[in-house]
Coordinates of C-alpha atoms in Angstrom, one line a residue:
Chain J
X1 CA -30.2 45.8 -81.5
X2 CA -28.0 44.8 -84.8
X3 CA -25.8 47.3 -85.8
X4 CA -26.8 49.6 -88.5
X5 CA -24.5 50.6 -91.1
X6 CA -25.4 54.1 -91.9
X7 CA -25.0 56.0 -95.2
X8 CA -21.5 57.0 -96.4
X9 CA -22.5 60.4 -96.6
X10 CA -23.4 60.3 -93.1
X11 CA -20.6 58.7 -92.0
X12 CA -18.4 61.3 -93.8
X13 CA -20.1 64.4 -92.1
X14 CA -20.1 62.9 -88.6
X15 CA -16.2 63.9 -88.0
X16 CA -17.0 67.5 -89.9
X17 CA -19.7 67.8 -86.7
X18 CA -17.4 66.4 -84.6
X19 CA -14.5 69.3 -85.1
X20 CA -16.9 71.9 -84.8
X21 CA -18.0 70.4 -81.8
X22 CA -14.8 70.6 -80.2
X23 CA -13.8 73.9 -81.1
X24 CA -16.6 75.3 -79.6
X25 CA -16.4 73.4 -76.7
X26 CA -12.6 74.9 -76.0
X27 CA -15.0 77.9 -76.3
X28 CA -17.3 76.7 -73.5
X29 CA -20.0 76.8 -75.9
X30 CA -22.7 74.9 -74.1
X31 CA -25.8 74.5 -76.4
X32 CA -25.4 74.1 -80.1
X33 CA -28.3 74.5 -82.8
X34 CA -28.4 72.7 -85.9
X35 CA -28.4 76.2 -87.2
X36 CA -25.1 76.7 -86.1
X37 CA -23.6 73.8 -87.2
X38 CA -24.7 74.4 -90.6
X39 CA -23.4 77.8 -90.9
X40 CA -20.0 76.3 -89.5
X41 CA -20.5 73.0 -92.2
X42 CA -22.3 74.3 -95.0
X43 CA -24.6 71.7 -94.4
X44 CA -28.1 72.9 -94.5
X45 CA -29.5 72.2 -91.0
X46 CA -32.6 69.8 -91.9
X47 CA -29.6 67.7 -93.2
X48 CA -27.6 68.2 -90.0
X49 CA -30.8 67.0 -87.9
X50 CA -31.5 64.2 -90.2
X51 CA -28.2 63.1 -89.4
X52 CA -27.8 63.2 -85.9
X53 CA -31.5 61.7 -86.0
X54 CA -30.5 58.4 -87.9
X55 CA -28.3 57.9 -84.8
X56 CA -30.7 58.3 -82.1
X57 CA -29.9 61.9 -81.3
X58 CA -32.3 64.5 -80.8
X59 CA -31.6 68.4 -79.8
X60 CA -34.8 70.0 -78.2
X61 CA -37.0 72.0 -80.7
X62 CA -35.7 75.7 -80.2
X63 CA -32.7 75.4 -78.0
X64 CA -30.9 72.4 -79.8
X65 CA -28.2 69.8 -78.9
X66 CA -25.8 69.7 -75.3
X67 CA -22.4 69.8 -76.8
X68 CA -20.6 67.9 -74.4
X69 CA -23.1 65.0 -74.9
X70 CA -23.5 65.2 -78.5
X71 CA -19.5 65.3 -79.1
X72 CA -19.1 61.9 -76.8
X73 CA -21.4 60.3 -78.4
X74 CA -20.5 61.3 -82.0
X75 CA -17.3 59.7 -80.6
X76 CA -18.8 57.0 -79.8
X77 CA -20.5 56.2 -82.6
X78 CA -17.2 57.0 -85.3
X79 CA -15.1 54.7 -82.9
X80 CA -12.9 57.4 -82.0
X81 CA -14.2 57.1 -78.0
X82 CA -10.6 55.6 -77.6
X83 CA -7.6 56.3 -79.2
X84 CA -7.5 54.1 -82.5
X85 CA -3.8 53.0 -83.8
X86 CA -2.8 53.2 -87.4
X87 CA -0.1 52.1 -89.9
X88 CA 1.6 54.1 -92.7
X89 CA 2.9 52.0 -95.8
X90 CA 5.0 54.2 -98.1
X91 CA 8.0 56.9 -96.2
X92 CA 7.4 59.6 -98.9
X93 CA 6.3 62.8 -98.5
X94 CA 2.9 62.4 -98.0
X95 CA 3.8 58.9 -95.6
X96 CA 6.3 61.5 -93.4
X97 CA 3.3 64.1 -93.5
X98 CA 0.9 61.4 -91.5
X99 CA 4.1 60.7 -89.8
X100 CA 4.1 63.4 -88.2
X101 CA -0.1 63.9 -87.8
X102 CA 0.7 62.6 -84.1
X103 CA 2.0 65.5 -82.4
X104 CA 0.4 67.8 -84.9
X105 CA -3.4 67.3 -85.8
X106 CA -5.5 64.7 -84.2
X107 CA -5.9 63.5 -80.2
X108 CA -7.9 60.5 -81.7
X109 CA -5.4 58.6 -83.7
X110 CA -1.8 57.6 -83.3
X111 CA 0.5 56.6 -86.2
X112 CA 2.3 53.3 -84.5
X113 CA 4.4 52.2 -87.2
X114 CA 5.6 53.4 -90.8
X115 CA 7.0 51.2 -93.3
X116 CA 8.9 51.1 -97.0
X117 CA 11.1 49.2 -98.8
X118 CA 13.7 51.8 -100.0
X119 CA 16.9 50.8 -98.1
X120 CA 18.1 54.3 -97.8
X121 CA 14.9 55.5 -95.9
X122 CA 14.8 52.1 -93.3
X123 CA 16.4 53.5 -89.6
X124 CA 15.2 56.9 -90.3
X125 CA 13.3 58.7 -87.6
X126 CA 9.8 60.4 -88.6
X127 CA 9.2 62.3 -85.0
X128 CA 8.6 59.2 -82.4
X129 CA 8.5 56.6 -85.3
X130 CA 11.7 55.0 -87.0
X131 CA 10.7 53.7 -90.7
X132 CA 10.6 50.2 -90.7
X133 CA 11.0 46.9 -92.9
X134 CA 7.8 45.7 -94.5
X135 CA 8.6 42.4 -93.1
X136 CA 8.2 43.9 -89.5
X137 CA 4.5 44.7 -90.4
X138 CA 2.7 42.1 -88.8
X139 CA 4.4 42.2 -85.8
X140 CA 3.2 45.7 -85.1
X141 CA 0.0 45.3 -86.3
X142 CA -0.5 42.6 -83.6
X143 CA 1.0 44.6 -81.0
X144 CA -0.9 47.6 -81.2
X145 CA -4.2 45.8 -82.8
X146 CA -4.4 47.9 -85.7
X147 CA -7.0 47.8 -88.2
X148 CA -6.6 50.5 -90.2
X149 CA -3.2 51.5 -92.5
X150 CA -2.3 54.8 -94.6
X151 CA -1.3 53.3 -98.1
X152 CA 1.5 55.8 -99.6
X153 CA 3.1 53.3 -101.9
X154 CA 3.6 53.8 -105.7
X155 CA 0.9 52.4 -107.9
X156 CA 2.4 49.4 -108.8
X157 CA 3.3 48.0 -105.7
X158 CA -0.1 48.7 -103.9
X159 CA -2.1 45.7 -104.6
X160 CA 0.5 43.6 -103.1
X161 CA 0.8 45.5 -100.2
X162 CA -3.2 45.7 -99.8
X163 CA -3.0 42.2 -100.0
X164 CA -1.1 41.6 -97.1
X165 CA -2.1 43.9 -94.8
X166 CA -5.5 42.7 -95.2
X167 CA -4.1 39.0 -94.1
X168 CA -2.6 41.0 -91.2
X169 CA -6.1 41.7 -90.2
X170 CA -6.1 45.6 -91.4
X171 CA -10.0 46.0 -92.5
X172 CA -9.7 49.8 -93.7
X173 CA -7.2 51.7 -96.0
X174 CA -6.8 55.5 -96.8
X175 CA -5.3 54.6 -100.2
X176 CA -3.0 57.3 -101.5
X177 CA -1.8 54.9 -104.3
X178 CA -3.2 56.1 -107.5
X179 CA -4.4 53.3 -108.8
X180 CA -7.4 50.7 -108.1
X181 CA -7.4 48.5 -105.3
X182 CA -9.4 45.6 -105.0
X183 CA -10.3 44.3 -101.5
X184 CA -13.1 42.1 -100.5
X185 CA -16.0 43.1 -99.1
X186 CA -15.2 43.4 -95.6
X187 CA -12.5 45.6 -96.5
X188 CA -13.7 49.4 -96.6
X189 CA -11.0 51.6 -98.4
X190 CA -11.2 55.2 -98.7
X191 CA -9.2 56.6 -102.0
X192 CA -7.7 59.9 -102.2
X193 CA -6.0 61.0 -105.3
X194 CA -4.6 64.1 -104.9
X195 CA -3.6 64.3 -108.3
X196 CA -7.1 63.9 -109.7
X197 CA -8.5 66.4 -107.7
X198 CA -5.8 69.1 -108.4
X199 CA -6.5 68.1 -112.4
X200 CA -10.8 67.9 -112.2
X201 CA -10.4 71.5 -110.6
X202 CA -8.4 72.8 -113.7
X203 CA -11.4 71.9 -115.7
X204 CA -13.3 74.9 -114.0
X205 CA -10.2 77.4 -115.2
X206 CA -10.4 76.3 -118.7
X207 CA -12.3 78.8 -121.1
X208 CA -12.4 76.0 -123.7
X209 CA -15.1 75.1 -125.7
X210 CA -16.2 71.9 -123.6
X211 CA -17.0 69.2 -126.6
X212 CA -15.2 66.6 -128.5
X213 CA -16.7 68.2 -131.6
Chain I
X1 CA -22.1 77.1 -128.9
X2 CA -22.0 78.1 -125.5
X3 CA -20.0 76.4 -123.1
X4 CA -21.7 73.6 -121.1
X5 CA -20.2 72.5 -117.7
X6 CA -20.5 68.9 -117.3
X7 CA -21.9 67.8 -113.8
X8 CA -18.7 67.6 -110.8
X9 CA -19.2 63.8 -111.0
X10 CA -18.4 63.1 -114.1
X11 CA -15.7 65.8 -114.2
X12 CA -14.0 63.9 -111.2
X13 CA -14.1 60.9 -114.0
X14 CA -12.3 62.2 -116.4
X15 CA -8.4 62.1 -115.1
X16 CA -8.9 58.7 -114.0
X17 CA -9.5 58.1 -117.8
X18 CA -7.1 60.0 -118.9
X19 CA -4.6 57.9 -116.3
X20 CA -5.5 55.2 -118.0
X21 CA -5.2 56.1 -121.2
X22 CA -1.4 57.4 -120.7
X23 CA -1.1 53.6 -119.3
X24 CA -2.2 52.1 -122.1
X25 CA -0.6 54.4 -124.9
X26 CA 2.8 53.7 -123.3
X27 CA 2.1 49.8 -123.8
X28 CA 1.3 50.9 -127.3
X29 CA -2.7 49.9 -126.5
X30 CA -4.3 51.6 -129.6
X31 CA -8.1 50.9 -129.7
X32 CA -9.7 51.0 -125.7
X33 CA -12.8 49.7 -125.2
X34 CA -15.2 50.8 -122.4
X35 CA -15.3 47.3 -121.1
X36 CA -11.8 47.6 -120.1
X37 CA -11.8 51.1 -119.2
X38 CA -14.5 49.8 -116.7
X39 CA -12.5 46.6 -115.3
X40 CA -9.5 49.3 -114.6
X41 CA -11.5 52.1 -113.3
X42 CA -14.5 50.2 -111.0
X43 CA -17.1 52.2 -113.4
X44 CA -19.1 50.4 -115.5
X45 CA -19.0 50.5 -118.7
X46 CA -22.2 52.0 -119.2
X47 CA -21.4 55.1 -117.1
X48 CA -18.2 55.6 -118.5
X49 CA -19.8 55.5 -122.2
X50 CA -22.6 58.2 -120.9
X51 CA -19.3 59.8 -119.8
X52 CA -18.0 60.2 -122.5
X53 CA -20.7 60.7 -124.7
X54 CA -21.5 63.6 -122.8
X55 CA -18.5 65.4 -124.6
X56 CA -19.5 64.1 -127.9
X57 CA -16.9 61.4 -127.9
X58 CA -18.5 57.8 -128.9
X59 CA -16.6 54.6 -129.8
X60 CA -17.3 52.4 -132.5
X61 CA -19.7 50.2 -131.2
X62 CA -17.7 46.5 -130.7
X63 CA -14.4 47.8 -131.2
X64 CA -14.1 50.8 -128.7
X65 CA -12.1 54.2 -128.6
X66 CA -9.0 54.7 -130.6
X67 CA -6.9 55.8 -127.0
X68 CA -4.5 58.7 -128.4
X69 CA -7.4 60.9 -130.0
X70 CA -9.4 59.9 -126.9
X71 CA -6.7 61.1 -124.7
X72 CA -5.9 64.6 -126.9
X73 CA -9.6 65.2 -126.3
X74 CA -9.5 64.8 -122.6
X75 CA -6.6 66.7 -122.4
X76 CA -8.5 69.6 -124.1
X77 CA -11.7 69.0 -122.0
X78 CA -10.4 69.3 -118.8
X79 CA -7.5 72.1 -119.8
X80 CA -4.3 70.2 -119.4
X81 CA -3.7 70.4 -123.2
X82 CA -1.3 72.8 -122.1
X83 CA 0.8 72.6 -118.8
X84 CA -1.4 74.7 -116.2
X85 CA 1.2 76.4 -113.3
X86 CA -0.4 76.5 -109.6
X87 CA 1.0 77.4 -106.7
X88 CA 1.1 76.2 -102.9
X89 CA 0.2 78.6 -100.2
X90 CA 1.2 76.8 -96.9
X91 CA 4.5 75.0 -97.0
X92 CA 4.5 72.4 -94.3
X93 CA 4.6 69.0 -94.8
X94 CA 1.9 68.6 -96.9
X95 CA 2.9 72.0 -99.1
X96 CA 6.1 71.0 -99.7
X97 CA 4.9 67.2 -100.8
X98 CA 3.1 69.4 -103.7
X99 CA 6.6 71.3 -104.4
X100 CA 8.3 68.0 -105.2
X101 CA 5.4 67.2 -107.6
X102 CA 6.8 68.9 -110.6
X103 CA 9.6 65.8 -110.9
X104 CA 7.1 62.9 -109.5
X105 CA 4.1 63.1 -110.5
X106 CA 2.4 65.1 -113.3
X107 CA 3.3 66.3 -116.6
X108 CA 1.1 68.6 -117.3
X109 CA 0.9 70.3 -114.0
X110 CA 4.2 72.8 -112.9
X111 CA 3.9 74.2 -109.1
X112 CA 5.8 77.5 -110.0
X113 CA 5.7 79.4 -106.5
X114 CA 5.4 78.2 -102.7
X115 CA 4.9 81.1 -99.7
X116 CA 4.2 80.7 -96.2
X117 CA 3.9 82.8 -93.4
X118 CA 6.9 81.3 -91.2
X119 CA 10.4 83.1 -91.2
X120 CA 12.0 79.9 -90.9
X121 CA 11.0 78.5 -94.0
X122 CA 11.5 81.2 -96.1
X123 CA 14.6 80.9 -98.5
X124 CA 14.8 77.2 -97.9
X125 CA 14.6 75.1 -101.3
X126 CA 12.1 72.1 -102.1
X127 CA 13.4 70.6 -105.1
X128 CA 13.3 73.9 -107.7
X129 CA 11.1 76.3 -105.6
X130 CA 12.4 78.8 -103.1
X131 CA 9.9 79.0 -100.2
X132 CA 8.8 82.8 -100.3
X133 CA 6.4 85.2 -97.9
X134 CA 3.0 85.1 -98.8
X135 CA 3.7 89.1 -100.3
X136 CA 5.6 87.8 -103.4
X137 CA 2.2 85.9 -104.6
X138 CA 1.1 88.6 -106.8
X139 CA 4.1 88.4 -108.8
X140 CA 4.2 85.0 -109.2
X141 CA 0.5 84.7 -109.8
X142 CA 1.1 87.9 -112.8
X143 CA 4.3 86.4 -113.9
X144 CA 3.2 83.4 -114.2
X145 CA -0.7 83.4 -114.9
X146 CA -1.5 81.4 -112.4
X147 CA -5.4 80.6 -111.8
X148 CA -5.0 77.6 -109.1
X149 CA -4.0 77.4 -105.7
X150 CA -3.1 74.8 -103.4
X151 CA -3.6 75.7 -99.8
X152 CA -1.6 73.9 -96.9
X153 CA -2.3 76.7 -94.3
X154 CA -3.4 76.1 -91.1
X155 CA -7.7 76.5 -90.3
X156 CA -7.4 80.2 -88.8
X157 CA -5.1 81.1 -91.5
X158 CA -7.5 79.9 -94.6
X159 CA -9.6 82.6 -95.3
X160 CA -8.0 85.2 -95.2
X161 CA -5.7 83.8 -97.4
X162 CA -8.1 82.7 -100.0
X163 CA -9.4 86.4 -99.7
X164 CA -6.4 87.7 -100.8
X165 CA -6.1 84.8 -103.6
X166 CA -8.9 85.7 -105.2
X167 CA -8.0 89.2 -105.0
X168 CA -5.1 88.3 -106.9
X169 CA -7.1 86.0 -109.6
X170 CA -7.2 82.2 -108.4
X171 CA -10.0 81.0 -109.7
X172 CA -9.9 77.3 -108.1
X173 CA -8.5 76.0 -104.8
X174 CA -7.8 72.9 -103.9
X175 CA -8.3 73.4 -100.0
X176 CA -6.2 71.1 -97.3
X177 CA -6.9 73.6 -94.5
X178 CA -9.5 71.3 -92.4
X179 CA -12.5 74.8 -92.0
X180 CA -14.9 75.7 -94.5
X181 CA -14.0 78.6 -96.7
X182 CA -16.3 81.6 -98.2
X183 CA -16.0 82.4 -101.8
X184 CA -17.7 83.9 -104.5
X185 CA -19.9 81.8 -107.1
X186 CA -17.0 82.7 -109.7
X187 CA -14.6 80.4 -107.9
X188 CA -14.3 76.7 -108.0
X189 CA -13.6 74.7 -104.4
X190 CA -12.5 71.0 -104.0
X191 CA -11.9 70.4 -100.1
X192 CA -9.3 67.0 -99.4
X193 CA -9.6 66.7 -95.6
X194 CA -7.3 64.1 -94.7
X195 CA -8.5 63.8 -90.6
X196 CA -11.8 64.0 -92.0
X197 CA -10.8 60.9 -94.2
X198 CA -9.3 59.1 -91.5
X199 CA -11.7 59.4 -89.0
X200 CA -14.5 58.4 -91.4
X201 CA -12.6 55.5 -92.0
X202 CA -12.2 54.4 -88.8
X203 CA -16.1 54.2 -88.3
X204 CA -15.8 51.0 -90.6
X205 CA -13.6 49.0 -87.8
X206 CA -15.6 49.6 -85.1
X207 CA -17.8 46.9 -84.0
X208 CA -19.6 48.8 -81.0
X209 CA -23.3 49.7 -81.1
X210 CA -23.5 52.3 -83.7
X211 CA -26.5 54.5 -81.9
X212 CA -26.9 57.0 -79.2
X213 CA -29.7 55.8 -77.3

């Protein structure tokens, strides 16, 4: 059977079932509903099913979904089943903050190598990793396979960054760069601007009359 | 005229425009077009003139928007006409990459307090804040008039946090705590999940059978 690239939106929610699913599994919780994951989610639980359903998965009608089971195969299915390697390009704050995700947050994914080009922050140690030329990029993306890079640059040196770490063979970026990236199409990038989401939020504090006229 | 809230997506629009705009006006750019609004944003130019319209703000039709009174008005839309104070509740590595904000980043944000919960980081600087216990926000948040809150605190931590946050008059949260949180109708919630991110990401490299049968 060809593989079937499901829905964004899906694809988003699948690690928000996946957490739940492991919390409550630390809580030997054996059975879980779709009822209960929407609660947990805020996803309403037709949309839950609907989504576990595009993937083949099924809970029985009344009882719901085996946890265990549903969890390895949600793992499956994300590509998280084995532990996947990243990159982080850019030592700021926010690159040191994924620096340190490996001891902290995730069992799944392992920061192997962190990069910049500021002279004064090459040699330093972020927890297991010591910041590294950019020049020593491919390197560790062949030795650990990676595919997929954190991109904490400044704006204007993204592109050219993005533009080699996709001839490195990286095929998915978590671009923290505010700016636009462009990729080709077997590139999948995920952009996170913290900066416009702390100023779209202000727009609901504002009392202002909301017109140009 | 009563006050019409523009739908979240085109709300998440706006600062990318307004990005763009502060671009442009510091290379002197003084008519913008929405053809090359779209080539710098990845919206077309249709969307971004439904965007705009939807404030009341059209372009001369073949010449475009003249960029500094479009800017001034999207300052005014979204509220950052005036610099807006927030402050960071949660100040590990991801807090305190918002504390260092006020020289970086944004001029018309100002993070004026940072708290957490941890004895050891209280008293310790980050750039021009002093790290204080979570009992000092209703000072700050008074003294201040702050309405927005950045929260870095851990999942178990976040609600009861944002309880006391809107006790206290935050009106919009920009949540980092990877759990859903409760609030009232009244008050405004953009969630930035950064494993969520990562892990959706990561989906896209995979190459395995994407099913569970």
């Amino acid at each position: 059977m060809p593989r079937r690239n499901a829905p964004s939106s899906i694809i988003r929610r699948l690690p928000v079932y996946l957490r739940i699913l492991d919390n409550l599994i630390k809580k030997d919780v054996e059975i879980i509903s779709s009822r209960t994951l929407s609660s947990q989610t805020g996803f309403t639980a037709e949309q839950i099913r609907k989504d576990l359903a595009f993937f083949g998965a099924f809970g029985t009608r009344g009882t719901g979904y085996n946890a265990v089971y549903l969890r390895e195969k949600l793992l499956k299915i994300i590509g998280l089943d084995k532990e996947t390697n990243v990159i982080v390009v850019g030592a700021g704050d926010m690159g040191k903050a994924f620096g340190r995700y490996n001891i902290t947050k995730n069992p799944y994914i392992r920061v192997v190598g962190m990069f910049d080009v500021n002279p004064e922050e090459i040699g330093k140690e972020v927890e297991d990793l010591i910041i590294e030329k950019l020049d020593k990029i491919p390197e560790v993306i062949k030795k650990y396979n990676v595919r997929v890079a954190i991109l904490t640059v400044p704006a204007r040196e993204a592109q050219s960054v993005v533009d080699q770490l996709i001839n490195e063979g990286i095929t998915a970026i978590l671009n923290f760069a505010p700016t636009k990236i462009n990729v080709p199409d077997t590139v999948h990038v995920h952009n996170t601007d913290l900066t416009i989401d702390l100023q779209s939020l202000i727009y609901y504090t504002s009392t202002e009359e909301k017109t140009l006229i």
